[in-house]
Amino acid sequence: MIKKSILSLAILANFSSAFGQKQPDVLFLLDGQKEVSIKEVGLNSIKYSYPNEETVYTISKHQVTKIVFSSGREEVFESPIKEVNGLDDFEKVFITYNPEDIAGLEPTGELFSKATGVTTLSSINEVKNRALDKLKAEAAMIGANVVYIGDVYQRGNRFGSQNQAGSSTQTTFNGTGYSTKKVNASKVKELVNTRSFHHYQTHRLNRNAWSPERTIATTYGEDRKPIMFRITEVLEKEGEIYVKTKDLPTKARELKVIHADEESLILMERNEKITTNYFLISDQNPYFKNLASRIVL
């Protein structure tokens, strides 16, 4: 009888302990999910702490897609931050002036853009939008999908006089690029070890130019097929992924990877004024399947 009583008490104690343990909330971010304890859902941000910890962290609602509370209730958020994979996605880059929007994100590089009107009759808004498009383009080319603008300069058209020349409207932006997605080192290594690549396009942005340039880079061998090559080495430096290859028209020994998937690889080199992307397609890209179906005369 005593043994049964002791056993019943032990079961009751375990049940009470399990019942008393609060289930974690689940925070769904743009780059994954984490188990946390939600402290506050504010107008622009969310405060949370990790299980069994007291430190409270703050994150922008723009970085969150959903919260599943321990009660089972779900709250869904529509984030304006989208996935950006190189220059072709530049229009998706999210522009913000709010420092809360970049809390917890790692910077990818400093950005600068300037646009000047052609004449003193140039539209102020058109010049501003052109400068903003250049800023988004540079961001996309360095692997950023978020830009925090820290400084803006804008002047209007100034009409000249007999003693002074006129000047057209001008806008400049200074900012920093951020990314909500890190390049997966394991994925890059697997691609390099199992795939061959073709240099399909080159994208180049000169800060002094009107807009970015896209050029087809495809070259063919004697068999009239696109030339393929292998990448020789993958490097990890301070959380960034770089590769080495001798088969691209660049003097840079190492090129930064800003995007990688089964069908494509985008590599970047950069100096003070020029950002260049080498758009590579793998042997798994549909381009080669379409090419194989063509009749070669």
mmCIF file of N, CA and C in Angstrom, residues 3 10 21 40 50 58 125 143 145 173 186 193 206 232 248 261 268 280 287:
data_model
loop_
_atom_site.group_PDB
_atom_site.id
_atom_site.type_symbol
_atom_site.label_atom_id
_atom_site.label_comp_id
_atom_site.label_asym_id
_atom_site.label_seq_id
_atom_site.Cartn_x
_atom_site.Cartn_y
_atom_site.Cartn_z
ATOM 1 N N LYS A 3 3.933 1.361 -1.041
ATOM 2 C CA LYS A 3 4.634 1.443 -2.332
ATOM 3 C C LYS A 3 3.732 2.059 -3.389
ATOM 4 N N ALA A 10 4.851 9.963 -7.206
ATOM 5 C CA ALA A 10 5.904 10.195 -8.194
ATOM 6 C C ALA A 10 5.310 10.526 -9.551
ATOM 7 N N GLN A 21 5.750 23.170 -17.298
ATOM 8 C CA GLN A 21 6.733 23.679 -18.248
ATOM 9 C C GLN A 21 6.028 24.335 -19.432
ATOM 10 N N GLU A 40 6.570 40.833 -26.373
ATOM 11 C CA GLU A 40 5.718 41.932 -26.825
ATOM 12 C C GLU A 40 5.677 41.959 -28.347
ATOM 13 N N TYR A 50 15.103 34.024 -25.254
ATOM 14 C CA TYR A 50 15.276 32.595 -25.465
ATOM 15 C C TYR A 50 14.840 31.823 -24.221
ATOM 16 N N THR A 58 15.156 42.494 -29.631
ATOM 17 C CA THR A 58 14.159 43.176 -30.452
ATOM 18 C C THR A 58 14.442 42.917 -31.925
ATOM 19 N N ASN A 125 11.862 64.552 -59.678
ATOM 20 C CA ASN A 125 11.445 63.206 -59.277
ATOM 21 C C ASN A 125 12.069 62.130 -60.155
ATOM 22 N N GLY A 143 24.710 41.364 -53.092
ATOM 23 C CA GLY A 143 24.035 40.339 -52.302
ATOM 24 C C GLY A 143 23.137 40.868 -51.209
ATOM 25 N N ASN A 145 19.412 42.531 -49.923
ATOM 26 C CA ASN A 145 18.006 42.719 -50.274
ATOM 27 C C ASN A 145 17.345 43.802 -49.423
ATOM 28 N N PHE A 173 22.487 59.388 -52.733
ATOM 29 C CA PHE A 173 22.119 58.543 -51.601
ATOM 30 C C PHE A 173 23.380 57.883 -51.044
ATOM 31 N N SER A 186 27.908 24.873 -47.448
ATOM 32 C CA SER A 186 27.827 23.458 -47.819
ATOM 33 C C SER A 186 27.246 23.289 -49.217
ATOM 34 N N ASN A 193 31.850 20.776 -56.365
ATOM 35 C CA ASN A 193 32.384 19.412 -56.481
ATOM 36 C C ASN A 193 31.640 18.559 -57.509
ATOM 37 N N ASN A 206 28.952 50.871 -62.918
ATOM 38 C CA ASN A 206 29.901 51.940 -62.624
ATOM 39 C C ASN A 206 29.099 53.077 -61.977
ATOM 40 N N THR A 232 37.855 25.777 -58.975
ATOM 41 C CA THR A 232 38.935 25.011 -58.348
ATOM 42 C C THR A 232 38.898 24.977 -56.819
ATOM 43 N N LEU A 248 37.563 33.016 -65.814
ATOM 44 C CA LEU A 248 36.746 34.217 -65.970
ATOM 45 C C LEU A 248 37.647 35.411 -66.287
ATOM 46 N N ASP A 261 22.482 28.214 -56.425
ATOM 47 C CA ASP A 261 21.453 27.176 -56.434
ATOM 48 C C ASP A 261 21.864 26.126 -57.465
ATOM 49 N N MET A 268 30.931 37.882 -57.436
ATOM 50 C CA MET A 268 31.099 39.329 -57.432
ATOM 51 C C MET A 268 32.538 39.729 -57.196
ATOM 52 N N LEU A 280 26.962 32.733 -63.731
ATOM 53 C CA LEU A 280 27.303 31.411 -64.242
ATOM 54 C C LEU A 280 26.076 30.509 -64.191
ATOM 55 N N TYR A 287 18.776 25.943 -69.846
ATOM 56 C CA TYR A 287 19.384 26.495 -71.063
ATOM 57 C C TYR A 287 20.047 25.393 -71.880
#
